[in-house]
PDB file of C-alpha atoms and ligand atoms in Angstrom:
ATOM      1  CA  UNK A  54      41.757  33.213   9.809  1.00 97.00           C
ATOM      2  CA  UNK A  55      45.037  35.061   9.909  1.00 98.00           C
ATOM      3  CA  UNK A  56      45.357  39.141   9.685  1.00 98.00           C
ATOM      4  CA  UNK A  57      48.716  41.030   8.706  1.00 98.00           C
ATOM      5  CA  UNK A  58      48.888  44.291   9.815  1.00 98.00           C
ATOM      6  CA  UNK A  59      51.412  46.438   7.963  1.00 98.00           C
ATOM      7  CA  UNK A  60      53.082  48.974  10.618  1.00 98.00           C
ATOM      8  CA  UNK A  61      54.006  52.884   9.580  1.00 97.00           C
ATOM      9  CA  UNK A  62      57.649  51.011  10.064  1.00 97.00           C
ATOM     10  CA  UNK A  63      57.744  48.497   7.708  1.00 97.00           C
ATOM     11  CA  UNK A  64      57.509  45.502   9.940  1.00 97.00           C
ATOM     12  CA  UNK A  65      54.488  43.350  10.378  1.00 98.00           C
ATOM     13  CA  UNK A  66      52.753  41.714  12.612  1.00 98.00           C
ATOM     14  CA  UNK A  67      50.718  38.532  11.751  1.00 98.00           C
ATOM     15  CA  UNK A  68      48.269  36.802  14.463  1.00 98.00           C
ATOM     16  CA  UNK A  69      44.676  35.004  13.925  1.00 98.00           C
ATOM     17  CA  UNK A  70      41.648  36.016  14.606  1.00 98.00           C
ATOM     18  CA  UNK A  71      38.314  33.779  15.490  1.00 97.00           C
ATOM     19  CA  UNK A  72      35.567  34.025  13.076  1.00 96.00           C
ATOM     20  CA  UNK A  73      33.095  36.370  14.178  1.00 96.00           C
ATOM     21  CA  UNK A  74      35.916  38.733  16.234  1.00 97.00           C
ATOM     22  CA  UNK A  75      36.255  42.275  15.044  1.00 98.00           C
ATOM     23  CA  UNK A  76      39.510  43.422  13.602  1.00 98.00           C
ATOM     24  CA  UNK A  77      40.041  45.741  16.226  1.00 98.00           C
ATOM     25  CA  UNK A  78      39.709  42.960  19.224  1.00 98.00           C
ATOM     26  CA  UNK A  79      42.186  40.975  16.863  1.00 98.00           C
ATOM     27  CA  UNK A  80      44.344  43.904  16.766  1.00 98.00           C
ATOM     28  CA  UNK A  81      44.597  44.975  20.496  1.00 98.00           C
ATOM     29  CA  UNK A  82      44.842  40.931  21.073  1.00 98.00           C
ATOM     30  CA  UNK A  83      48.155  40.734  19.128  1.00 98.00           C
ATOM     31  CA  UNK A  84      49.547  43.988  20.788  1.00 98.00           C
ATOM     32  CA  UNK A  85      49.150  46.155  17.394  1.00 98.00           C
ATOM     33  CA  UNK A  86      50.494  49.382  17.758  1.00 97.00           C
ATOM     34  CA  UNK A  87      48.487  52.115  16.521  1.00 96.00           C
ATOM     35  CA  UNK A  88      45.099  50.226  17.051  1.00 97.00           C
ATOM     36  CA  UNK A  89      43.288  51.462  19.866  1.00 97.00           C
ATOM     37  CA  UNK A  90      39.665  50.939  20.146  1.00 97.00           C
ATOM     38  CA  UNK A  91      39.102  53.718  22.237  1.00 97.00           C
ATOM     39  CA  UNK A  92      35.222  52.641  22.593  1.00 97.00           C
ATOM     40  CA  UNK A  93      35.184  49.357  22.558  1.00 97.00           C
ATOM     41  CA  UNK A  94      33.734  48.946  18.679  1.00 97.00           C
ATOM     42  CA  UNK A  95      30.370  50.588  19.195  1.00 96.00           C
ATOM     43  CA  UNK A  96      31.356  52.856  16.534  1.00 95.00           C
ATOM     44  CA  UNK A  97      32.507  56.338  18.052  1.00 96.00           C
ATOM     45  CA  UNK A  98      36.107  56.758  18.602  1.00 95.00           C
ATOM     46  CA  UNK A  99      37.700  55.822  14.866  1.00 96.00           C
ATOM     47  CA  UNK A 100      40.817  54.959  16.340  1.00 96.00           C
ATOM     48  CA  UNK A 101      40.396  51.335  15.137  1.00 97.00           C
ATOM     49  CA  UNK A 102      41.492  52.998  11.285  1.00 98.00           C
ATOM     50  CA  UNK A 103      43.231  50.931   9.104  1.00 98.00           C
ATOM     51  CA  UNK A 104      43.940  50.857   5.679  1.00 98.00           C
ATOM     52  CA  UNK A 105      42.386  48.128   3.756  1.00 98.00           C
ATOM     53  CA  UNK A 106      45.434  46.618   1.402  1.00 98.00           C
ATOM     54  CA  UNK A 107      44.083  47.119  -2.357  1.00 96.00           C
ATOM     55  CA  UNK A 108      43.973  43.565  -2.904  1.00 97.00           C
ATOM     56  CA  UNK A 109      41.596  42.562  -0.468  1.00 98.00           C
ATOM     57  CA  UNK A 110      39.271  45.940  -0.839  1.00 95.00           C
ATOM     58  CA  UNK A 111      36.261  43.583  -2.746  1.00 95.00           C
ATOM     59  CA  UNK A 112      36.362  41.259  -0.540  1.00 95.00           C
ATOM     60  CA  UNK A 113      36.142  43.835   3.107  1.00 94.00           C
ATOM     61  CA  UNK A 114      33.434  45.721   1.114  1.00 93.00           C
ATOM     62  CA  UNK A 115      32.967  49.496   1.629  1.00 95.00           C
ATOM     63  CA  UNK A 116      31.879  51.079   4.823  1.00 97.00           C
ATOM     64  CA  UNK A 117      28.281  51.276   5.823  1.00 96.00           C
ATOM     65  CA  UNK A 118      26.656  54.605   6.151  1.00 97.00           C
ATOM     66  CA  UNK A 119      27.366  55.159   9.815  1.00 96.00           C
ATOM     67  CA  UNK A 120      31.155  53.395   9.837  1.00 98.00           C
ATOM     68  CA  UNK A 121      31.533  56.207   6.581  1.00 97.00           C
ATOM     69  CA  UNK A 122      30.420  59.232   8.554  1.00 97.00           C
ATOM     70  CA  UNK A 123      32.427  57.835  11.268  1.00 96.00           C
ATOM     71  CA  UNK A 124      35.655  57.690   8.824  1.00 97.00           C
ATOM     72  CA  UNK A 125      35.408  61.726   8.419  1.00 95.00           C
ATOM     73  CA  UNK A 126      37.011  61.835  11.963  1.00 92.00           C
ATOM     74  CA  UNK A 127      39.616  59.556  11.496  1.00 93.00           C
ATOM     75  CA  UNK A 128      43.143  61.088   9.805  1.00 91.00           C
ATOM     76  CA  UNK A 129      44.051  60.890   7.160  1.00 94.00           C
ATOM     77  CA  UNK A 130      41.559  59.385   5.345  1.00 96.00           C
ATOM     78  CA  UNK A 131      41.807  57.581   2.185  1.00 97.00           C
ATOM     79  CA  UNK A 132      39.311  55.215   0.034  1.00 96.00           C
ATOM     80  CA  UNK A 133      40.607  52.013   1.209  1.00 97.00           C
ATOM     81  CA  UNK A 134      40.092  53.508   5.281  1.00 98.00           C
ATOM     82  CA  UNK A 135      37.839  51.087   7.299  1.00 98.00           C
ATOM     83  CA  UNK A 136      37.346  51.235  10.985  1.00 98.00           C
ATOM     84  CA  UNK A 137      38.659  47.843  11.975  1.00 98.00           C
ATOM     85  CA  UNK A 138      35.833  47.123  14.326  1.00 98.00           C
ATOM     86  CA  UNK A 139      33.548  46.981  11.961  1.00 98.00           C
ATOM     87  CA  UNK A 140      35.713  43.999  10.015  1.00 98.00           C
ATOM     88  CA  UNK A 141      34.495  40.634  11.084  1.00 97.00           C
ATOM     89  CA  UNK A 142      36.798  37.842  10.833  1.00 98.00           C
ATOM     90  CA  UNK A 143      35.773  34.997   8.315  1.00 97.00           C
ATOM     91  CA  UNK A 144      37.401  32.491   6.533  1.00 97.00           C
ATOM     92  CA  UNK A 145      36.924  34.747   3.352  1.00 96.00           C
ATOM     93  CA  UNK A 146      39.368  36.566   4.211  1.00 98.00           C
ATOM     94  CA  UNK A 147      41.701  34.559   5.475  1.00 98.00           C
ATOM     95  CA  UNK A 148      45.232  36.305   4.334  1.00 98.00           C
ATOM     96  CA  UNK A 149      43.989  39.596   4.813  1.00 98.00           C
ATOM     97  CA  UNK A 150      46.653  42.287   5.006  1.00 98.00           C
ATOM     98  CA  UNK A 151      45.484  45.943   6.994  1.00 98.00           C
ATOM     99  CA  UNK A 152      47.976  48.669   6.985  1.00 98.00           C
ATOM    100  CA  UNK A 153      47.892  51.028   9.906  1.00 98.00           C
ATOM    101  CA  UNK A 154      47.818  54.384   9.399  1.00 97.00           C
ATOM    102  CA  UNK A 155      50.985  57.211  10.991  1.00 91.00           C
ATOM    103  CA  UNK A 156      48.632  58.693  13.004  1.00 73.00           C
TER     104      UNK A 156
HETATM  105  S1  LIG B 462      36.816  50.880  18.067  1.00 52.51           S
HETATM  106 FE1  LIG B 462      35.828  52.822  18.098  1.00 52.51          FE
HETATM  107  S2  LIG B 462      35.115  53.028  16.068  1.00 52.51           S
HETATM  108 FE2  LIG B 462      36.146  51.141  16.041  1.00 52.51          FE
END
């Protein structure tokens, strides 16, 4: 599948990602700025946050209970926020566009 990631910029960056990869290991693969995944996508860092573009928001579905309480660390949050590790590629969502947050 392929990802777009919207930058705080305007420019984008557009890569694939392997089904079954997390959208953070996509991310850090295709040099994302702004995507960090400080702990490796076990769930407690939040510096994977994206924005989920509105479009695409049914098809990510909303966090799970943990990845939610998680979210309350991350700035900034809004209701499209996801933490991107938590994202697995699929060909569903092939086309999806995350925006990355300023912070
Ligand atoms: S990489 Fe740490 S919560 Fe996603």
């Amino acid at each position: 599948m392929k990802v777009t990631w919207k930058l705080p910029d305007g420019t984008e960056i557009t890569g694939a990602a392997e089904n079954g990869q997390n959208l953070m290991q996509a991310a850090l693969a295709h040099d994302v700025p702004g995507i960090i995944g400080e702990c490796g996508g076990t769930l407690s860092c939040a510096t994977c946050h994206v924005y989920v573009d509105p479009a695409w928001s049914d098809k990510c579905g909303a966090p799970e209970d943990f990845e939610d309480a998680m979210l309350d660390m991350a700035e900034e949050r809004r209701d499209s926020s996801r933490l991107s590790c938590q994202i697995e590629a699929s060909p569903d969502l092939d086309g999806l566009v995350l925006i990355v947050p300023e912070e």
